[in-house]
Short mmCIF file of N, CA, C and O in Angstrom, two decimals:
data_model
loop_
_atom_site.label_atom_id
_atom_site.label_comp_id
_atom_site.label_asym_id
_atom_site.label_seq_id
_atom_site.Cartn_x
_atom_site.Cartn_y
_atom_site.Cartn_z
N MET A 1 60.92 -13.59 4.82
CA MET A 1 60.28 -13.80 5.77
C MET A 1 59.15 -13.01 6.76
O MET A 1 59.79 -12.18 7.46
N THR A 2 58.60 -12.15 5.75
CA THR A 2 58.02 -10.42 6.31
C THR A 2 56.49 -10.82 6.93
O THR A 2 56.21 -11.65 5.81
N ILE A 3 56.21 -9.60 7.22
CA ILE A 3 54.29 -9.55 7.30
C ILE A 3 54.52 -8.22 7.06
O ILE A 3 55.61 -7.42 7.44
N THR A 4 53.34 -7.83 6.79
CA THR A 4 53.19 -6.44 7.14
C THR A 4 52.03 -5.86 7.95
O THR A 4 51.54 -6.86 8.17
N ILE A 5 52.75 -4.52 8.53
CA ILE A 5 51.53 -4.43 9.74
C ILE A 5 50.84 -3.12 9.73
O ILE A 5 51.86 -2.60 9.17
N LYS A 6 50.06 -3.07 9.22
CA LYS A 6 49.21 -1.55 9.57
C LYS A 6 47.88 -0.93 10.46
O LYS A 6 47.63 -1.90 10.71
N ARG A 7 49.03 0.22 10.78
CA ARG A 7 47.71 1.03 12.17
C ARG A 7 46.73 2.05 11.31
O ARG A 7 46.86 2.94 10.61
N LYS A 8 45.17 1.32 12.64
CA LYS A 8 44.15 2.23 11.72
C LYS A 8 43.20 2.39 12.75
O LYS A 8 42.43 2.07 13.07
N THR A 9 44.21 2.85 13.68
CA THR A 9 43.67 3.61 15.34
C THR A 9 42.86 4.85 15.07
O THR A 9 42.86 5.40 14.30
N THR A 10 42.11 4.86 16.14
CA THR A 10 41.67 6.28 16.11
C THR A 10 42.13 6.89 16.86
O THR A 10 43.44 6.77 17.16
N TRP A 11 42.07 8.57 17.09
CA TRP A 11 42.81 9.34 17.10
C TRP A 11 43.44 9.52 18.77
O TRP A 11 43.76 9.43 19.18
N GLN A 12 42.62 8.45 19.74
CA GLN A 12 43.01 8.48 20.80
C GLN A 12 44.36 7.54 21.03
O GLN A 12 44.02 6.28 20.21
N GLY A 13 45.32 7.11 21.22
CA GLY A 13 46.70 7.38 21.60
C GLY A 13 47.51 7.34 20.13
O GLY A 13 48.16 6.14 19.87
N SER A 14 47.03 8.23 20.02
CA SER A 14 48.03 8.55 18.44
C SER A 14 49.12 9.10 18.54
O SER A 14 50.01 9.14 18.09
N GLY A 15 48.92 9.69 19.45
CA GLY A 15 50.25 10.42 20.06
C GLY A 15 51.81 9.47 20.97
O GLY A 15 52.65 9.82 20.70
N SER A 16 51.43 7.97 20.88
CA SER A 16 52.72 7.44 21.49
C SER A 16 52.49 6.42 20.51
O SER A 16 51.47 5.88 19.62
N ASN A 17 53.29 5.14 20.32
CA ASN A 17 53.21 4.56 19.31
C ASN A 17 53.26 3.06 19.84
O ASN A 17 53.14 2.83 20.65
N ILE A 18 52.63 2.40 19.26
CA ILE A 18 51.94 0.64 19.46
C ILE A 18 53.37 0.06 19.51
O ILE A 18 53.76 -0.13 18.16
N GLN A 19 53.70 -1.27 20.55
CA GLN A 19 54.75 -2.22 20.49
C GLN A 19 54.46 -3.04 19.84
O GLN A 19 53.20 -4.00 20.47
N ILE A 20 55.05 -3.52 18.85
CA ILE A 20 54.87 -4.77 18.41
C ILE A 20 55.90 -5.82 19.30
O ILE A 20 56.64 -6.40 19.17
N LYS A 21 54.85 -7.05 19.49
CA LYS A 21 55.80 -7.94 20.27
C LYS A 21 55.89 -9.64 19.35
O LYS A 21 54.48 -9.80 18.91
N ILE A 22 56.40 -10.86 18.67
CA ILE A 22 56.44 -11.36 18.01
C ILE A 22 57.03 -12.47 19.21
O ILE A 22 58.58 -12.09 19.61
N ASN A 23 56.08 -13.17 19.28
CA ASN A 23 56.58 -15.15 20.00
C ASN A 23 57.16 -14.15 21.38
O ASN A 23 57.88 -14.65 22.05
N GLY A 24 56.47 -12.79 21.99
CA GLY A 24 56.79 -12.18 22.95
C GLY A 24 57.98 -11.21 23.40
O GLY A 24 57.81 -11.03 24.50
N THR A 25 58.44 -10.80 22.45
CA THR A 25 59.72 -10.40 22.34
C THR A 25 59.60 -8.84 21.81
O THR A 25 58.85 -9.42 20.30
N LYS A 26 59.26 -7.95 21.99
CA LYS A 26 59.55 -6.98 21.88
C LYS A 26 60.37 -6.91 20.35
O LYS A 26 61.04 -6.27 20.72
N THR A 27 60.23 -6.69 19.02
CA THR A 27 61.28 -6.13 18.33
C THR A 27 60.80 -4.96 17.47
O THR A 27 61.10 -4.46 16.29
N ALA A 28 59.55 -4.66 17.21
CA ALA A 28 59.02 -3.07 17.03
C ALA A 28 57.95 -2.36 17.35
O ALA A 28 57.25 -2.55 18.07
N SER A 29 58.01 -1.16 16.51
CA SER A 29 56.98 0.08 17.13
C SER A 29 56.40 0.18 15.90
O SER A 29 57.07 0.88 14.85
N ILE A 30 54.86 0.70 16.32
CA ILE A 30 54.74 1.79 14.82
C ILE A 30 53.50 2.48 15.42
O ILE A 30 53.02 2.46 16.41
N ALA A 31 53.56 3.66 14.49
CA ALA A 31 52.94 5.11 14.30
C ALA A 31 51.74 4.74 14.27
O ALA A 31 51.43 4.29 13.31
N ASN A 32 50.72 5.98 14.39
CA ASN A 32 49.61 6.16 13.74
C ASN A 32 48.98 6.06 12.59
O ASN A 32 50.39 6.98 12.01
N ASN A 33 48.67 5.60 11.54
CA ASN A 33 48.04 5.65 9.73
C ASN A 33 49.97 5.28 9.10
O ASN A 33 49.94 5.77 8.39
N GLN A 34 50.47 3.74 9.94
CA GLN A 34 51.58 3.84 9.72
C GLN A 34 51.93 2.45 8.97
O GLN A 34 51.08 1.40 9.73
N HIS A 35 52.14 1.62 7.90
CA HIS A 35 52.45 0.45 7.48
C HIS A 35 54.27 -0.13 7.60
O HIS A 35 55.08 0.91 7.15
N LEU A 36 53.93 -0.87 7.92
CA LEU A 36 55.42 -1.28 8.49
C LEU A 36 55.72 -2.87 8.36
O LEU A 36 54.98 -3.57 8.21
N GLU A 37 56.91 -2.99 7.81
CA GLU A 37 57.74 -4.52 7.31
C GLU A 37 58.27 -4.93 8.61
O GLU A 37 58.79 -4.57 8.38
N VAL A 38 57.72 -6.53 9.20
CA VAL A 38 58.83 -6.69 10.30
C VAL A 38 58.64 -7.98 10.27
O VAL A 38 58.06 -9.12 9.57
N ASP A 39 60.44 -8.40 9.88
CA ASP A 39 60.73 -9.55 9.85
C ASP A 39 60.46 -10.76 10.86
O ASP A 39 60.49 -10.40 12.20
N LEU A 40 60.04 -11.85 10.97
CA LEU A 40 59.69 -13.04 11.53
C LEU A 40 61.03 -14.11 11.59
O LEU A 40 60.92 -13.83 10.39
N PRO A 41 61.08 -14.75 12.99
CA PRO A 41 62.36 -15.19 13.20
C PRO A 41 62.17 -17.21 12.47
O PRO A 41 63.20 -17.44 12.33
N HIS A 42 60.45 -17.06 11.89
CA HIS A 42 60.34 -18.24 11.56
C HIS A 42 59.14 -18.18 9.87
O HIS A 42 58.87 -17.06 10.35
N ASP A 43 59.08 -19.19 9.79
CA ASP A 43 57.35 -18.66 8.73
C ASP A 43 56.48 -18.61 9.33
O ASP A 43 55.84 -17.70 9.00
N THR A 44 56.42 -18.96 10.62
CA THR A 44 55.11 -18.75 11.32
C THR A 44 55.63 -18.52 12.99
O THR A 44 55.83 -18.64 13.52
N ALA A 45 54.77 -17.07 13.76
CA ALA A 45 55.02 -16.38 14.55
C ALA A 45 53.65 -15.91 15.31
O ALA A 45 52.61 -16.25 14.76
N ASN A 46 54.01 -16.03 16.65
CA ASN A 46 52.27 -15.37 17.60
C ASN A 46 52.51 -13.61 17.21
O ASN A 46 54.05 -13.39 17.56
N LEU A 47 51.83 -13.03 17.24
CA LEU A 47 52.18 -11.52 17.73
C LEU A 47 50.93 -10.68 18.33
O LEU A 47 49.75 -11.38 18.03
N LYS A 48 51.78 -9.72 18.67
CA LYS A 48 50.09 -9.18 20.11
C LYS A 48 51.17 -7.86 20.18
O LYS A 48 52.38 -7.37 19.39
N VAL A 49 49.64 -6.90 19.53
CA VAL A 49 50.67 -5.73 20.38
C VAL A 49 49.76 -4.28 21.91
O VAL A 49 48.59 -5.45 22.46
N SER A 50 50.78 -3.83 22.55
CA SER A 50 50.62 -3.10 23.00
C SER A 50 50.62 -1.32 23.62
O SER A 50 51.94 -1.20 22.45
N GLN A 51 49.88 -1.36 24.18
CA GLN A 51 50.93 0.49 24.02
C GLN A 51 50.16 1.07 25.13
O GLN A 51 48.93 1.08 25.60
N GLY A 52 51.23 1.10 26.43
CA GLY A 52 50.91 1.52 28.14
C GLY A 52 49.99 0.70 28.51
O GLY A 52 49.21 1.30 29.34
N GLY A 53 50.13 -0.63 28.13
CA GLY A 53 50.16 -1.50 29.32
C GLY A 53 48.74 -1.36 28.22
O GLY A 53 47.34 -2.73 28.75
N ILE A 54 47.63 -0.98 27.52
CA ILE A 54 46.83 -1.33 26.36
C ILE A 54 47.47 -2.49 25.64
O ILE A 54 48.20 -2.52 24.69
N LYS A 55 46.17 -3.46 25.84
CA LYS A 55 46.98 -4.77 24.62
C LYS A 55 45.66 -5.60 23.83
O LYS A 55 44.82 -4.66 23.83
N SER A 56 46.21 -6.35 23.03
CA SER A 56 45.43 -7.11 21.71
C SER A 56 45.03 -8.16 22.25
O SER A 56 46.45 -8.80 22.98
N ASN A 57 44.42 -8.58 21.29
CA ASN A 57 44.47 -10.73 21.27
C ASN A 57 46.06 -10.66 20.66
O ASN A 57 46.89 -10.35 20.21
N GLU A 58 45.79 -12.16 20.56
CA GLU A 58 46.90 -13.02 20.05
C GLU A 58 46.48 -13.50 19.27
O GLU A 58 46.26 -14.49 18.98
N ILE A 59 47.69 -13.41 17.56
CA ILE A 59 47.14 -14.15 16.50
C ILE A 59 48.59 -14.83 16.38
O ILE A 59 49.22 -14.32 16.12
N GLU A 60 48.50 -16.06 15.82
CA GLU A 60 49.44 -16.59 14.48
C GLU A 60 49.75 -16.20 12.85
O GLU A 60 48.15 -16.18 12.98
N VAL A 61 50.52 -15.84 13.19
CA VAL A 61 50.67 -15.22 11.32
C VAL A 61 51.83 -15.58 10.79
O VAL A 61 52.77 -16.54 11.61
N LYS A 62 51.71 -15.83 9.59
CA LYS A 62 52.59 -16.63 8.38
C LYS A 62 53.36 -15.64 7.77
O LYS A 62 52.92 -14.26 7.38
N SER A 63 54.60 -15.86 7.10
CA SER A 63 55.05 -15.27 6.09
C SER A 63 54.42 -14.53 5.23
O SER A 63 53.43 -15.15 4.53
N GLY A 64 54.51 -13.31 4.94
CA GLY A 64 53.65 -12.52 3.40
C GLY A 64 51.98 -12.04 4.07
O GLY A 64 51.42 -11.47 2.92
N ASP A 65 51.46 -12.26 5.41
CA ASP A 65 50.60 -12.01 5.27
C ASP A 65 50.45 -10.55 6.35
O ASP A 65 51.50 -9.64 6.18
N ILE A 66 48.72 -9.83 5.76
CA ILE A 66 49.40 -8.36 6.07
C ILE A 66 47.85 -8.62 6.96
O ILE A 66 46.84 -9.16 7.33
N VAL A 67 48.32 -7.66 8.25
CA VAL A 67 47.57 -7.62 9.70
C VAL A 67 47.05 -6.06 9.78
O VAL A 67 48.58 -5.51 9.71
N GLU A 68 45.67 -5.79 10.42
CA GLU A 68 45.56 -4.69 10.99
C GLU A 68 45.45 -4.73 12.17
O GLU A 68 45.04 -5.37 13.32
N ILE A 69 45.83 -3.13 12.48
CA ILE A 69 45.81 -2.99 13.88
C ILE A 69 44.64 -2.00 14.24
O ILE A 69 44.82 -1.42 13.28
N ILE A 70 43.47 -2.77 14.71
CA ILE A 70 42.47 -1.72 14.80
C ILE A 70 42.06 -1.39 16.31
O ILE A 70 42.22 -2.26 17.33
N SER A 71 41.71 -0.25 16.46
CA SER A 71 40.62 0.46 18.37
C SER A 71 39.56 -0.66 18.54
O SER A 71 38.15 -1.17 17.79
N THR A 72 39.57 -1.51 19.69
CA THR A 72 38.06 -2.05 20.00
C THR A 72 37.23 -0.96 19.65
O THR A 72 37.31 -0.13 20.24
N GLY A 73 35.77 -1.70 20.13
CA GLY A 73 34.25 -0.99 20.46
C GLY A 73 34.90 0.44 22.47
O GLY A 73 34.75 1.39 22.26
N TRP A 74 35.27 -0.99 22.74
CA TRP A 74 35.60 0.01 23.84
C TRP A 74 36.69 0.31 24.57
O TRP A 74 36.05 1.66 25.48
N PHE A 75 37.87 0.26 23.15
CA PHE A 75 38.27 1.44 24.21
C PHE A 75 38.30 2.93 23.16
O PHE A 75 38.44 3.38 23.58
N ARG A 76 37.35 2.90 22.11
CA ARG A 76 36.70 4.24 21.89
C ARG A 76 35.91 4.68 22.30
O ARG A 76 35.51 6.02 22.64
N LEU A 77 35.00 3.77 23.13
CA LEU A 77 33.74 4.36 23.53
C LEU A 77 34.66 4.89 25.28
O LEU A 77 34.06 5.83 25.95
N SER A 78 35.77 4.79 26.03
CA SER A 78 36.50 4.94 26.85
C SER A 78 36.33 6.63 26.89
O SER A 78 36.22 7.38 28.28
N PHE A 79 36.39 7.31 26.22
CA PHE A 79 36.45 8.73 26.09
C PHE A 79 35.18 9.17 26.01
O PHE A 79 35.51 10.34 27.68
N PRO A 80 34.42 9.07 26.08
CA PRO A 80 33.26 9.76 25.76
C PRO A 80 32.13 9.27 26.98
O PRO A 80 32.08 9.95 28.27
N LEU A 81 33.18 7.59 27.79
CA LEU A 81 32.43 7.16 29.27
C LEU A 81 32.65 8.46 29.99
O LEU A 81 32.77 8.77 31.27
N PHE A 82 34.41 8.78 29.80
CA PHE A 82 35.21 9.36 31.36
C PHE A 82 34.60 10.86 31.26
O PHE A 82 34.63 11.25 32.17
N VAL A 83 33.79 11.55 29.92
CA VAL A 83 33.59 12.90 30.03
C VAL A 83 32.54 12.65 30.71
O VAL A 83 31.49 13.46 31.72
N ALA A 84 30.88 11.49 30.43
CA ALA A 84 29.67 11.18 30.77
C ALA A 84 30.31 10.85 32.22
O ALA A 84 29.27 11.90 32.90
N ILE A 85 31.07 11.17 32.58
CA ILE A 85 31.36 10.25 34.24
C ILE A 85 31.37 11.83 35.33
O ILE A 85 31.16 12.08 35.85
N MET A 86 32.35 12.95 34.12
CA MET A 86 32.80 14.18 34.21
C MET A 86 31.55 14.40 34.79
O MET A 86 31.13 15.34 35.91
N ILE A 87 30.33 14.71 33.81
CA ILE A 87 29.53 15.84 34.03
C ILE A 87 28.19 15.22 34.69
O ILE A 87 27.67 16.00 35.75
N LEU A 88 27.42 13.47 34.38
CA LEU A 88 27.14 13.29 36.07
C LEU A 88 27.50 13.65 36.94
O LEU A 88 26.41 13.79 38.12
N THR A 89 29.02 13.61 37.02
CA THR A 89 29.31 13.79 38.73
C THR A 89 28.94 15.40 39.44
O THR A 89 28.81 15.84 40.54
N ILE A 90 28.80 16.07 38.37
CA ILE A 90 28.55 17.46 38.77
C ILE A 90 27.30 17.39 39.93
O ILE A 90 27.29 18.68 40.92
N PHE A 91 26.76 16.43 40.03
CA PHE A 91 24.82 16.69 40.86
C PHE A 91 25.05 16.24 42.10
O PHE A 91 24.44 15.72 42.84
N ILE A 92 26.44 15.78 42.82
CA ILE A 92 26.39 15.22 43.85
C ILE A 92 27.21 15.89 44.32
O ILE A 92 28.61 16.78 44.26
N PRO A 93 26.92 15.94 45.57
CA PRO A 93 27.64 17.07 46.11
C PRO A 93 29.14 16.77 47.51
O PRO A 93 29.03 15.54 47.59
N GLY A 94 30.04 17.76 47.25
CA GLY A 94 30.58 17.91 47.90
C GLY A 94 31.42 16.52 47.79
O GLY A 94 31.97 16.33 46.69
N LEU A 95 32.20 16.33 48.49
CA LEU A 95 33.08 15.05 48.97
C LEU A 95 32.90 13.40 48.07
O LEU A 95 33.59 13.38 47.90
N TYR A 96 31.45 13.92 48.40
CA TYR A 96 30.86 12.42 47.28
C TYR A 96 31.25 12.32 45.87
O TYR A 96 31.30 12.00 45.08
N ARG A 97 31.19 13.86 45.42
CA ARG A 97 31.66 14.00 43.69
C ARG A 97 32.81 13.47 44.06
O ARG A 97 33.36 12.40 43.15
N LEU A 98 33.98 13.68 44.93
CA LEU A 98 35.20 13.07 44.63
C LEU A 98 35.24 11.98 44.54
O LEU A 98 36.31 11.05 43.67
N ILE A 99 34.10 11.25 45.65
CA ILE A 99 35.08 9.85 46.15
C ILE A 99 34.44 9.32 44.50
O ILE A 99 35.19 8.30 43.90
N ALA A 100 33.37 9.74 43.62
CA ALA A 100 32.23 9.36 42.77
C ALA A 100 33.69 9.00 41.63
O ALA A 100 33.64 8.07 40.55
N ILE A 101 33.70 10.10 41.14
CA ILE A 101 34.70 10.66 40.35
C ILE A 101 36.02 9.59 39.94
O ILE A 101 36.97 8.83 39.22
N LEU A 102 37.11 8.99 41.25
CA LEU A 102 37.86 8.64 41.68
C LEU A 102 37.45 7.01 41.22
O LEU A 102 38.55 5.91 40.96
N THR A 103 36.34 6.95 42.07
CA THR A 103 36.44 4.94 41.77
C THR A 103 35.89 4.81 40.50
O THR A 103 36.35 3.92 39.51
N LEU A 104 34.37 5.52 39.49
CA LEU A 104 34.22 5.30 38.37
C LEU A 104 35.66 5.25 37.23
O LEU A 104 35.08 4.68 36.24
N SER A 105 35.98 6.71 37.75
CA SER A 105 36.92 6.50 36.59
C SER A 105 38.74 5.21 36.66
O SER A 105 38.89 4.87 36.12
N SER A 106 38.43 5.65 38.14
CA SER A 106 39.19 4.19 38.26
C SER A 106 38.80 2.99 37.76
O SER A 106 39.85 2.20 36.40
N LEU A 107 37.99 2.09 37.87
CA LEU A 107 37.43 1.53 37.20
C LEU A 107 37.13 1.02 35.76
O LEU A 107 37.36 0.41 34.52
N LEU A 108 37.10 2.49 35.02
CA LEU A 108 37.35 2.71 33.74
C LEU A 108 38.54 2.54 33.13
O LEU A 108 38.82 1.85 31.97
N VAL A 109 39.68 2.65 33.77
CA VAL A 109 41.42 2.85 33.80
C VAL A 109 41.61 1.34 33.61
O VAL A 109 42.42 0.88 33.68
N ILE A 110 40.93 0.46 34.92
CA ILE A 110 40.75 -0.80 35.34
C ILE A 110 41.36 -1.32 34.17
O ILE A 110 41.45 -2.17 33.81
N SER A 111 39.49 -1.19 33.57
CA SER A 111 39.27 -2.55 32.72
C SER A 111 39.83 -1.49 31.65
O SER A 111 39.97 -3.34 30.59
N LEU A 112 40.27 -0.87 30.57
CA LEU A 112 41.31 -0.92 29.68
C LEU A 112 42.48 -1.70 29.85
O LEU A 112 42.88 -2.07 28.72
N PHE A 113 43.07 -1.92 30.60
CA PHE A 113 44.19 -3.40 31.09
C PHE A 113 43.41 -4.40 31.33
O PHE A 113 44.18 -5.17 30.42
N ILE A 114 42.26 -4.61 31.26
CA ILE A 114 41.57 -5.83 31.58
C ILE A 114 41.30 -6.34 29.77
O ILE A 114 41.36 -7.67 29.23
N ILE A 115 39.93 -5.65 29.68
CA ILE A 115 39.50 -5.84 27.87
C ILE A 115 40.98 -5.60 27.04
O ILE A 115 41.23 -4.16 26.91
N ASN A 116 40.43 -6.07 25.82
CA ASN A 116 42.33 -5.88 25.08
C ASN A 116 41.26 -4.07 24.12
O ASN A 116 39.79 -4.37 24.29
N GLY A 117 42.11 -3.63 24.03
CA GLY A 117 42.24 -2.23 23.57
C GLY A 117 41.78 -2.16 22.04
O GLY A 117 41.84 -1.48 21.61
N PHE A 118 42.75 -3.32 21.35
CA PHE A 118 43.69 -3.05 19.92
C PHE A 118 42.82 -4.43 19.52
O PHE A 118 42.76 -5.45 20.48
N HIS A 119 42.28 -4.67 18.71
CA HIS A 119 41.90 -5.91 17.95
C HIS A 119 42.97 -6.42 16.53
O HIS A 119 43.68 -4.93 15.53
N LEU A 120 43.61 -7.44 16.50
CA LEU A 120 44.79 -7.85 15.12
C LEU A 120 43.68 -9.07 14.35
O LEU A 120 43.30 -9.71 14.90
N ASN A 121 43.77 -8.38 13.34
CA ASN A 121 43.71 -9.15 12.32
C ASN A 121 43.80 -9.58 11.51
O ASN A 121 44.20 -8.46 10.81
N VAL A 122 43.97 -10.99 10.20
CA VAL A 122 44.96 -10.90 8.94
C VAL A 122 43.55 -10.64 7.99
O VAL A 122 42.76 -11.18 7.64
N ILE A 123 44.10 -9.87 7.26
CA ILE A 123 43.40 -9.32 5.95
C ILE A 123 44.09 -10.48 4.83
O ILE A 123 44.71 -10.57 4.36
N PRO A 124 42.76 -10.61 4.86
CA PRO A 124 42.27 -11.64 2.85
C PRO A 124 43.02 -11.51 1.85
O PRO A 124 42.99 -10.29 2.03
N LYS A 125 44.10 -12.40 1.49
CA LYS A 125 45.05 -12.00 0.18
C LYS A 125 44.01 -11.82 -1.12
O LYS A 125 42.77 -12.96 -1.28
N LYS A 126 43.97 -10.96 -1.81
CA LYS A 126 43.05 -10.91 -3.16
C LYS A 126 43.72 -11.59 -4.21
O LYS A 126 44.66 -12.05 -4.24
N GLU A 127 42.74 -12.77 -4.19
CA GLU A 127 42.79 -13.31 -5.31
C GLU A 127 43.03 -13.09 -7.18
O GLU A 127 41.82 -12.69 -7.20
#
């Protein structure tokens, strides 16, 4: 009773592994562009992944499924947004610049912990 997990995330976050949780218990970790077979405790289980607090949706998987981990649009957009914040705050004078950078950057980071950064989906089997 195993499932195959494929990680196809962008370069963001590729420096560390994603933690795989089955039924709420950490069971394995997976590097970028890696395929991994994971044993299931039963025929079906709940699967969720996280990386440094950034999480995914939770799906139910069954033995033989192939699951793909991809980055969400929000996660891919977070780095360009951070660069835009840095560029746009150049035009704000003095201490207000620091306040704007800290506030906007904090909101961006907090949003990454609230909004799912990864999406799990089961790849349909070819018949």
